[in-house]
PDB file of C-alpha atoms in Angstrom:
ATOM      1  CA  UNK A  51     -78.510  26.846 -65.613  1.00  0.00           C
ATOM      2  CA  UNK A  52     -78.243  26.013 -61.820  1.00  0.00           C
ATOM      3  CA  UNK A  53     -80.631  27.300 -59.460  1.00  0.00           C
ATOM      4  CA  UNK A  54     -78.749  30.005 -57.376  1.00  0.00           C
ATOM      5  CA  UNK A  55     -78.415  28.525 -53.709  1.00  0.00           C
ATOM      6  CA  UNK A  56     -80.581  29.892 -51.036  1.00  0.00           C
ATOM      7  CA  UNK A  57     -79.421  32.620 -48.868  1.00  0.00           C
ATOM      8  CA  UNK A  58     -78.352  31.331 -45.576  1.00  0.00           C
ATOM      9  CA  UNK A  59     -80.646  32.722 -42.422  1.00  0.00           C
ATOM     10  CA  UNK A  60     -78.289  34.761 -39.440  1.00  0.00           C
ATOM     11  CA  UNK A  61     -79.193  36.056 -36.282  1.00  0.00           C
ATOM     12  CA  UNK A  62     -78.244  39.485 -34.838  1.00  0.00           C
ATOM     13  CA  UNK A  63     -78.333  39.171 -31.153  1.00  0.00           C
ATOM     14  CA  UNK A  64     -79.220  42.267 -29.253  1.00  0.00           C
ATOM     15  CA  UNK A  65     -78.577  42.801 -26.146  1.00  0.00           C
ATOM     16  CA  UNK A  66     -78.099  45.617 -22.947  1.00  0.00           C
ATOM     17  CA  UNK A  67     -79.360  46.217 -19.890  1.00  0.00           C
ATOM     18  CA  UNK A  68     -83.017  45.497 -18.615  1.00  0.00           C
ATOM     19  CA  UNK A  69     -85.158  48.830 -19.886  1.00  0.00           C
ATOM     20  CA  UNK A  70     -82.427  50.155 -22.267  1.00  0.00           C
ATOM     21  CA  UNK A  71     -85.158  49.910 -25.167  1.00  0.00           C
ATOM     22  CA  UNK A  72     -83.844  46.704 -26.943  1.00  0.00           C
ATOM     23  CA  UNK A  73     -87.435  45.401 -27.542  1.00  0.00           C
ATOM     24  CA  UNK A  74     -88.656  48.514 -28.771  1.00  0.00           C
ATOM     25  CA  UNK A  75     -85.479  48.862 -31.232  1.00  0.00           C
ATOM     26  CA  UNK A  76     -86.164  45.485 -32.367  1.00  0.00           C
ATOM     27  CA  UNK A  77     -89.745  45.879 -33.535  1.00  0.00           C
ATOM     28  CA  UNK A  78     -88.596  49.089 -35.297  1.00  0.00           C
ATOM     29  CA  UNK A  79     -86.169  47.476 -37.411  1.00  0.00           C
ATOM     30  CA  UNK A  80     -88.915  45.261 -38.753  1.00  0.00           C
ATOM     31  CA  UNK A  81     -87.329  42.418 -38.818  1.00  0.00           C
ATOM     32  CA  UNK A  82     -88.453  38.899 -36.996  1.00  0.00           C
ATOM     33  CA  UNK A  83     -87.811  38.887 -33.309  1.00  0.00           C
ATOM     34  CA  UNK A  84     -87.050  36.072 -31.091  1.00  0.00           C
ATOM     35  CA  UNK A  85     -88.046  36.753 -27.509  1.00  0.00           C
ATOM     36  CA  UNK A  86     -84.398  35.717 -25.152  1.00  0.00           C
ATOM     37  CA  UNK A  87     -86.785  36.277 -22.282  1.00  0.00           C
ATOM     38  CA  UNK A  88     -89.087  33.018 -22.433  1.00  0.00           C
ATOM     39  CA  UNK A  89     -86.085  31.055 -22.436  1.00  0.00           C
ATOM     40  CA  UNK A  90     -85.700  31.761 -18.529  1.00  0.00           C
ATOM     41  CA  UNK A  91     -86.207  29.099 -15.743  1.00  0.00           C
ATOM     42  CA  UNK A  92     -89.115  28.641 -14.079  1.00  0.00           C
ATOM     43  CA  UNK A  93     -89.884  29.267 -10.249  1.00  0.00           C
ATOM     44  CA  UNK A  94     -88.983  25.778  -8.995  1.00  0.00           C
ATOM     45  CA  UNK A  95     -86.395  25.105 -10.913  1.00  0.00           C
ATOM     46  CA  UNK A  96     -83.100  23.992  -8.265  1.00  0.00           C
ATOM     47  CA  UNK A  97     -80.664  25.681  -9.984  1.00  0.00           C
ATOM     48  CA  UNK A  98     -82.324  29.340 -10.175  1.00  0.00           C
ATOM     49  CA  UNK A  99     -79.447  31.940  -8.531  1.00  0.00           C
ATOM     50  CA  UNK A 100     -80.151  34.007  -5.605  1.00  0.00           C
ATOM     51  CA  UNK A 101     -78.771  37.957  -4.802  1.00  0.00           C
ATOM     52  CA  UNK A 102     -76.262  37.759  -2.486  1.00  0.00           C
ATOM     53  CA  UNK A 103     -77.576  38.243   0.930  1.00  0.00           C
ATOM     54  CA  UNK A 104     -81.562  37.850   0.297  1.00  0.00           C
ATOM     55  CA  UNK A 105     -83.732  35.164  -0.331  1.00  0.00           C
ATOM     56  CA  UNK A 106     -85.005  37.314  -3.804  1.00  0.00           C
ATOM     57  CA  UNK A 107     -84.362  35.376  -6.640  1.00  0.00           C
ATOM     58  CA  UNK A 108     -81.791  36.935  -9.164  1.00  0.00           C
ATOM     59  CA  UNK A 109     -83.436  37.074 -12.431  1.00  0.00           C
ATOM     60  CA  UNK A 110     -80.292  38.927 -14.214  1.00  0.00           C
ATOM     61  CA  UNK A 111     -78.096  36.532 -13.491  1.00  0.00           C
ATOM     62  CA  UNK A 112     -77.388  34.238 -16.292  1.00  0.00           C
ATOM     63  CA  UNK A 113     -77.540  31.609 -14.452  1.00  0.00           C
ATOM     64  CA  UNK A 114     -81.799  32.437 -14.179  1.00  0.00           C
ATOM     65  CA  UNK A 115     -81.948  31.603 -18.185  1.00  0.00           C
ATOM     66  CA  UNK A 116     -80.986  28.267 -20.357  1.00  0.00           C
ATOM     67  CA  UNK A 117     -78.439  29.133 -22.936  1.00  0.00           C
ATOM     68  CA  UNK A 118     -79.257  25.491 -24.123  1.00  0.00           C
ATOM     69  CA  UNK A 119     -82.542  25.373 -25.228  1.00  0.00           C
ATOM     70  CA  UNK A 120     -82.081  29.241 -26.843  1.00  0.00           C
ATOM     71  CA  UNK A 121     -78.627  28.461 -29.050  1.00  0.00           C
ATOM     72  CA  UNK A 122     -80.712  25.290 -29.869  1.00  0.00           C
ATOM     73  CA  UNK A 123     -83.846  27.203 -30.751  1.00  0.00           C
ATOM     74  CA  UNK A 124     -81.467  29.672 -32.918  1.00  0.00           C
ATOM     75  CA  UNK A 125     -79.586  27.044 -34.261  1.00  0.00           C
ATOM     76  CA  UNK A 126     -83.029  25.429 -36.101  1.00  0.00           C
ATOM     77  CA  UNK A 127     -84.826  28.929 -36.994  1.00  0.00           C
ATOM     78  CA  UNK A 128     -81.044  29.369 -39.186  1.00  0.00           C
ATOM     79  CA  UNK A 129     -81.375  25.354 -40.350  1.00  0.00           C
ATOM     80  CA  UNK A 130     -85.334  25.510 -41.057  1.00  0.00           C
ATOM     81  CA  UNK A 131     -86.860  28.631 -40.548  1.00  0.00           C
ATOM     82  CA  UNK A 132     -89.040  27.374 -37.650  1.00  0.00           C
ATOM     83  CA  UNK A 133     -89.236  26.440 -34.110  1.00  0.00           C
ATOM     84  CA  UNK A 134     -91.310  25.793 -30.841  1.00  0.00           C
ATOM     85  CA  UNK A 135     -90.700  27.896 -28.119  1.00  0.00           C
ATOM     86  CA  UNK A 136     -92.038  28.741 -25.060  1.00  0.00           C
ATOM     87  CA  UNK A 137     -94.317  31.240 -23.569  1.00  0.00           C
ATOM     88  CA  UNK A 138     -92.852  32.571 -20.122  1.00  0.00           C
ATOM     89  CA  UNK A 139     -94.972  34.704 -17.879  1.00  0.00           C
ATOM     90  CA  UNK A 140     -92.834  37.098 -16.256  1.00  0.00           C
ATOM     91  CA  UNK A 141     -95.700  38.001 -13.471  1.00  0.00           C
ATOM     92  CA  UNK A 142     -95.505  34.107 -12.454  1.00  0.00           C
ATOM     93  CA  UNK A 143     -92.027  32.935 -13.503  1.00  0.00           C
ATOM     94  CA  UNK A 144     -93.210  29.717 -15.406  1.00  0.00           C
ATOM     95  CA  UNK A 145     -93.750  28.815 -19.082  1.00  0.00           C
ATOM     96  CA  UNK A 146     -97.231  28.859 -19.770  1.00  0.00           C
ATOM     97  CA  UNK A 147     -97.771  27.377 -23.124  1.00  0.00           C
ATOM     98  CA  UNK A 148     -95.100  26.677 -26.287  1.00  0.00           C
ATOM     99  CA  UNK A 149     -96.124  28.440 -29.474  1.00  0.00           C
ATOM    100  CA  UNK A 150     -94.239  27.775 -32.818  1.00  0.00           C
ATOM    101  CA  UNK A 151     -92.101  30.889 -34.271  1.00  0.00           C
ATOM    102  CA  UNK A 152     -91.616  31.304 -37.965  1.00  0.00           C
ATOM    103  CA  UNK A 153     -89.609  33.611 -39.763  1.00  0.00           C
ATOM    104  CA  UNK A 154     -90.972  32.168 -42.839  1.00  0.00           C
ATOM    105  CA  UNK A 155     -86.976  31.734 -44.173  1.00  0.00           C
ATOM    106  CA  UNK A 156     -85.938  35.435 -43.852  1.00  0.00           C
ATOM    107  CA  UNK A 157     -82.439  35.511 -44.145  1.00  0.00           C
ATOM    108  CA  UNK A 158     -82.111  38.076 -41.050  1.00  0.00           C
ATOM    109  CA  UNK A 159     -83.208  37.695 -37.782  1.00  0.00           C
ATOM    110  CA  UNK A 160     -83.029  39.250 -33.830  1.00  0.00           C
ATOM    111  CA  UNK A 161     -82.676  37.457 -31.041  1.00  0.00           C
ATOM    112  CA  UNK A 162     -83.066  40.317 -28.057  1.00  0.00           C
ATOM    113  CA  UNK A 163     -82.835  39.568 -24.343  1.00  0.00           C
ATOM    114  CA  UNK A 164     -80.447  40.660 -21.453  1.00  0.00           C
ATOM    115  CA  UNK A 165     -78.660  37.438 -21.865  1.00  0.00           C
ATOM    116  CA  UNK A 166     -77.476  37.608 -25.774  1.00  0.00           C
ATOM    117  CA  UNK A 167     -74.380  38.179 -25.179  1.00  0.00           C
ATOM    118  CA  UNK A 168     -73.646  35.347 -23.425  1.00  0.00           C
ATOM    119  CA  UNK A 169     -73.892  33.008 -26.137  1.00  0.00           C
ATOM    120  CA  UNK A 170     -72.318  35.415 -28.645  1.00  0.00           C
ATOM    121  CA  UNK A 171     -69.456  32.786 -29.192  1.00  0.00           C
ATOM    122  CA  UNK A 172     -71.959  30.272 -29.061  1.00  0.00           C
ATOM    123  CA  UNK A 173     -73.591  31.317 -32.174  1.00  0.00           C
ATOM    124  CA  UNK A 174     -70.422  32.544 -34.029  1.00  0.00           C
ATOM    125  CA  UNK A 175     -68.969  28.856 -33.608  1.00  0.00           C
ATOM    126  CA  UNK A 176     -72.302  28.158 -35.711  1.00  0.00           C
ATOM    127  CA  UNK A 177     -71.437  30.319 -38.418  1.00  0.00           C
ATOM    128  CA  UNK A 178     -74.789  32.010 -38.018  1.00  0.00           C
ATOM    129  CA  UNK A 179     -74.165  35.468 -36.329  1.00  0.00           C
ATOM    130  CA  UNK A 180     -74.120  38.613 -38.315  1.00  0.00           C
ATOM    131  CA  UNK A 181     -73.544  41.101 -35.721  1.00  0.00           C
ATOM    132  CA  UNK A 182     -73.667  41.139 -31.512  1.00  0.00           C
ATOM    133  CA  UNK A 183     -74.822  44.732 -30.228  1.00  0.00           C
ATOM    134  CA  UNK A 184     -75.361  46.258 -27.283  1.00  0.00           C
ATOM    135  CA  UNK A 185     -78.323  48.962 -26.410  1.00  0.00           C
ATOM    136  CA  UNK A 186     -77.060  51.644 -24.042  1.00  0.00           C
ATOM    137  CA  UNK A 187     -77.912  54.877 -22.720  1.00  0.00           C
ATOM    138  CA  UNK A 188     -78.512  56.655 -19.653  1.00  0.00           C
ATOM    139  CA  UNK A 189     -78.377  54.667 -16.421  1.00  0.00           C
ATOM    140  CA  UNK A 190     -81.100  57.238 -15.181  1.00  0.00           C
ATOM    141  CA  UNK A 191     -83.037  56.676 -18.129  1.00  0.00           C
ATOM    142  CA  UNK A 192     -82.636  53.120 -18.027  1.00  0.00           C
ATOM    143  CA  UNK A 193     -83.578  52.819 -14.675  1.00  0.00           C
ATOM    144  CA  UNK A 194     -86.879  54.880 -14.814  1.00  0.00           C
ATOM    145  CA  UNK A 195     -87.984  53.120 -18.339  1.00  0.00           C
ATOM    146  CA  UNK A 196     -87.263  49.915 -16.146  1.00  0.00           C
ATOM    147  CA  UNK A 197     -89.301  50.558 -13.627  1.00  0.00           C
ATOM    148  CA  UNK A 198     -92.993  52.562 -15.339  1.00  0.00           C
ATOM    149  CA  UNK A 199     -92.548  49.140 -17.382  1.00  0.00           C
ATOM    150  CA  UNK A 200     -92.490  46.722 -15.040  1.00  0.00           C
ATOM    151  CA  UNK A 201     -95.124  48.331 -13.053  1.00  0.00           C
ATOM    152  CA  UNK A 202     -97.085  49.007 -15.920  1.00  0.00           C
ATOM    153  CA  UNK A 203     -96.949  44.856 -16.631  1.00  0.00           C
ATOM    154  CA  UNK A 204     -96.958  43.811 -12.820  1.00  0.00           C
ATOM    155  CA  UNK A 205     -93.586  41.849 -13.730  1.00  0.00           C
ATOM    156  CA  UNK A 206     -93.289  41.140  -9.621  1.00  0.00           C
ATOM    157  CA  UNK A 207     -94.423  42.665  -6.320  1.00  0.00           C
ATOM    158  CA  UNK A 208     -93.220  46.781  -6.063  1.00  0.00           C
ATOM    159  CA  UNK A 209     -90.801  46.088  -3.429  1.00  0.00           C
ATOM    160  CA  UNK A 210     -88.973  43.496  -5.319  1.00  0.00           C
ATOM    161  CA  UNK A 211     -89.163  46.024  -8.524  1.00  0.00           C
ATOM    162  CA  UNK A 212     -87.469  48.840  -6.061  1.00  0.00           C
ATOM    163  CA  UNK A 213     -85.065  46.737  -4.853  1.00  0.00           C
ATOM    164  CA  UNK A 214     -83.727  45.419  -8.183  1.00  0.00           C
ATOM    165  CA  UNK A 215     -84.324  48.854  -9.824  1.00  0.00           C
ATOM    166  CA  UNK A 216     -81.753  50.659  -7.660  1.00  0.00           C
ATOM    167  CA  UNK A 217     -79.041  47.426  -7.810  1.00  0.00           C
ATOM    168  CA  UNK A 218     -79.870  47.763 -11.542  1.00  0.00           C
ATOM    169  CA  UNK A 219     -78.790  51.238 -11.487  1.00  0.00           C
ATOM    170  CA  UNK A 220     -76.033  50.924  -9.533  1.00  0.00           C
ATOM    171  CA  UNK A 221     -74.523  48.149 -11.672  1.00  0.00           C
ATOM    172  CA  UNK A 222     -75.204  49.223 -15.130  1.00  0.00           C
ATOM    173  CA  UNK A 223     -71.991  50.507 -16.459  1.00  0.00           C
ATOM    174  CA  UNK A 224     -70.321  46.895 -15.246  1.00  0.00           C
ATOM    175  CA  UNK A 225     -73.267  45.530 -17.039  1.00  0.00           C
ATOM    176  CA  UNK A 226     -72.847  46.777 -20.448  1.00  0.00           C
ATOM    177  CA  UNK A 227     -68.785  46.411 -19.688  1.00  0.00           C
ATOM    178  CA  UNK A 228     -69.631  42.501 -19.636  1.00  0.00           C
ATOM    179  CA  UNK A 229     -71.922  42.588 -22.396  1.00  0.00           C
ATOM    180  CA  UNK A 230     -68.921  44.442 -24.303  1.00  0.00           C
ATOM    181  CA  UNK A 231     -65.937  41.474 -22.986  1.00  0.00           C
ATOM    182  CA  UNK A 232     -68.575  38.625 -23.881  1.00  0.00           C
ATOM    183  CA  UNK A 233     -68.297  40.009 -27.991  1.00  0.00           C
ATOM    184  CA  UNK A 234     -71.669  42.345 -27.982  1.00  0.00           C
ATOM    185  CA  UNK A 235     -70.421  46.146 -29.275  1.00  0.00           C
ATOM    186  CA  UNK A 236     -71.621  48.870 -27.051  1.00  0.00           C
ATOM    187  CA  UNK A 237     -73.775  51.409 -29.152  1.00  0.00           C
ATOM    188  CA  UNK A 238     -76.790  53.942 -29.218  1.00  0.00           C
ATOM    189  CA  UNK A 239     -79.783  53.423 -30.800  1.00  0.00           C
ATOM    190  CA  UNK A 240     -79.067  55.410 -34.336  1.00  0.00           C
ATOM    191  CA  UNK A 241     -75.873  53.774 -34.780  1.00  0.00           C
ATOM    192  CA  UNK A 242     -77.688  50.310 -33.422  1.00  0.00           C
ATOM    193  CA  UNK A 243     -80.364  51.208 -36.402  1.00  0.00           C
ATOM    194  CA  UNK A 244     -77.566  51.557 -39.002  1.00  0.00           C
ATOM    195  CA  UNK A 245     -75.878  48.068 -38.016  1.00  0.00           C
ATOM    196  CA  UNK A 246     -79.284  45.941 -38.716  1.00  0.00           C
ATOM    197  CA  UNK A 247     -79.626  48.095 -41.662  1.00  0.00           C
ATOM    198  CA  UNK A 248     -76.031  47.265 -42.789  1.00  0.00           C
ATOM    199  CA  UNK A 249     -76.736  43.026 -41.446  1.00  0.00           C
ATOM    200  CA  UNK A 250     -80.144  43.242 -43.706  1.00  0.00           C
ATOM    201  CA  UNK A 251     -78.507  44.407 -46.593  1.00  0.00           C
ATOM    202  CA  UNK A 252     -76.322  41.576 -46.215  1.00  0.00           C
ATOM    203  CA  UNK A 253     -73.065  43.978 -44.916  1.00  0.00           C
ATOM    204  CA  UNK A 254     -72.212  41.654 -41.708  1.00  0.00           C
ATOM    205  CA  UNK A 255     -70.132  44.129 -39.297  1.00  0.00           C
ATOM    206  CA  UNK A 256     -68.486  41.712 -36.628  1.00  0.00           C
ATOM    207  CA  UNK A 257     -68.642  42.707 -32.601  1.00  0.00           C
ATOM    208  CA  UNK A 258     -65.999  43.559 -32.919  1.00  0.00           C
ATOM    209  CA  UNK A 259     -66.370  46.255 -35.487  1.00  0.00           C
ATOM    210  CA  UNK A 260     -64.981  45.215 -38.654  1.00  0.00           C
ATOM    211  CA  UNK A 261     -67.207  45.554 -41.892  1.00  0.00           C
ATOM    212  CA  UNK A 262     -67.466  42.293 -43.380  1.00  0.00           C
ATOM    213  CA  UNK A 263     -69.358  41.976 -47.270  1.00  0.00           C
ATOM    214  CA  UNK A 264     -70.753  38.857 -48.336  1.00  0.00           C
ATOM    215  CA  UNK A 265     -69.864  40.701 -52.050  1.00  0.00           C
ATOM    216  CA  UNK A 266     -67.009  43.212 -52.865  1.00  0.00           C
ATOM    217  CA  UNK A 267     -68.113  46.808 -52.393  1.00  0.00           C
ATOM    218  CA  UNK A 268     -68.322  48.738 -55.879  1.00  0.00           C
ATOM    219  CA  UNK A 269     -65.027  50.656 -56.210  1.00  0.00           C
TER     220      UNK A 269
END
C-alpha cells in the first residue's frame, strides 16, 4: 500500500489597515504567523517613498516594503517548511538580525501585514493561497488602537505618529477599498475567525468568496 502523499502547506494572507487588530486575530487563531512587517526597507534604502509634500517617509506605501524577498520567503515555508527572515525594528527602521521561522510542516499558515494584499495574485499564481482577508472595523477605532500602540512601542517620534494617525484616518475606507480590488475580502473579525477555521479544516474559501473543498462535502 502507498504511503498517502503529504498535505501541501498554504498561506492565508491577512491583511487591513495599520491598528485594525490583524496581529492580534492572528495569534488567536493559533496558527503559525509570518510577520509582513520585517520585510520593510530599511532607512537608507534609495528607493523608500515619501508623503506628498513632506520630507516624512511614507511607511504605508507599498513601495516602503519588498514584495520580493516576502513571496520568496512564502514561497519556501510552502516548499520546506522553513526559512530565514529578518528582524526589523520599527523604532529604527533597519533589520537588526535574521532569525529562522519554522512552521514545523503545518499545512496552514498566516502571513499578516498591511501589505498582503498586494501580492495576493502573487501567491495564487503559486498555487499556495487558501484565502486573502481583510480586517476592518471602525476608522475611529482603528485610529485610536493605532496610535496607544505605537506610543506604547515608541514606533517613531509623537509628531510623526499624529501626523500619520490623522492621514490614516482620513484614508481608511480607500484603504480597505484597495485591499478589497487587489483580491483580499473585506470582513470583521468573527466572520475573519470562521474563514481560518474553514482554511484549517482544509475548506479553502477564495477572495473572492466562493467555498472551495479539497473533498466533496457529505450530502
Amino acid at each position: 500500500m502507498s504511503a498517502h502523499p503529504p498535505i501541501p502547506t498554504r498561506v492565508v494572507l491577512l491583511t487591513g489597515p495599520s491598528g485594525a487588530g490583524k496581529s492580534r486575530l492572528a495569534a488567536r487563531s493559533g496558527l503559525p504567523v509570518l510577520r509582513l512587517d520585517d520585510f520593510y526597507k530599511e532607512h537608507d534604502d534609495p528607493t523608500l517613498p515619501l508623503v506628498a509634500g513632506s520630507r516624512d517617509v511614507d511607511w504605508d506605501s507599498p513601495d516602503s516594503w519588498d514584495a520580493d524577498v516576502a513571496v520568496a520567503a512564502i514561497a519556501e515555508l510552502c516548499r520546506s517548511g522553513r526559512t530565514r527572515v529578518p528582524v526589523y525594528d520599527i523604532s529604527v527602521s533597519a533589520r537588526v538580525g535574521h532569525e529562522t521561522f519554522d512552521i514545523e510542516r503545518t499545512p496552514l499558515f498566516i502571513a499578516e501585514g498591511i501589505f498582503a494584499a498586494d501580492i495576493v495574485e502573487r501567491v495564487r499564481e503559486l498555487g499556495v493561497l487558501a484565502d486573502a482577508l481583510c480586517l476592518r472595523g471602525r476608522p475611529t477605532t482603528t485610529f485610536r488602537r493605532r496610535l496607544l500602540r505605537d506610543l506604547k512601542e515608541g514606533r517613531k517620534s509623537v509628531p510623526f505618529l499624529l501626523r500619520r494617525g490623522w492621514r490614516l484616518l482620513r484614508s481608511e475606507r480607500s484603504v480597505v477599498a484597495r485591499q478589497a480590488a487587489l483580491g483580499a475580502h473585506p470582513c470583521g473579525k468573527e466572520e475573519a475567525l470562521g474563514r481560518l477555521a474553514s482554511a484549517a479544516a482544509g475548506r479553502c474559501v477564495s477572495a473572492r468568496g466562493t467555498r472551495r473543498s479539497s473533498a466533496p462535502d457529505p450530502a
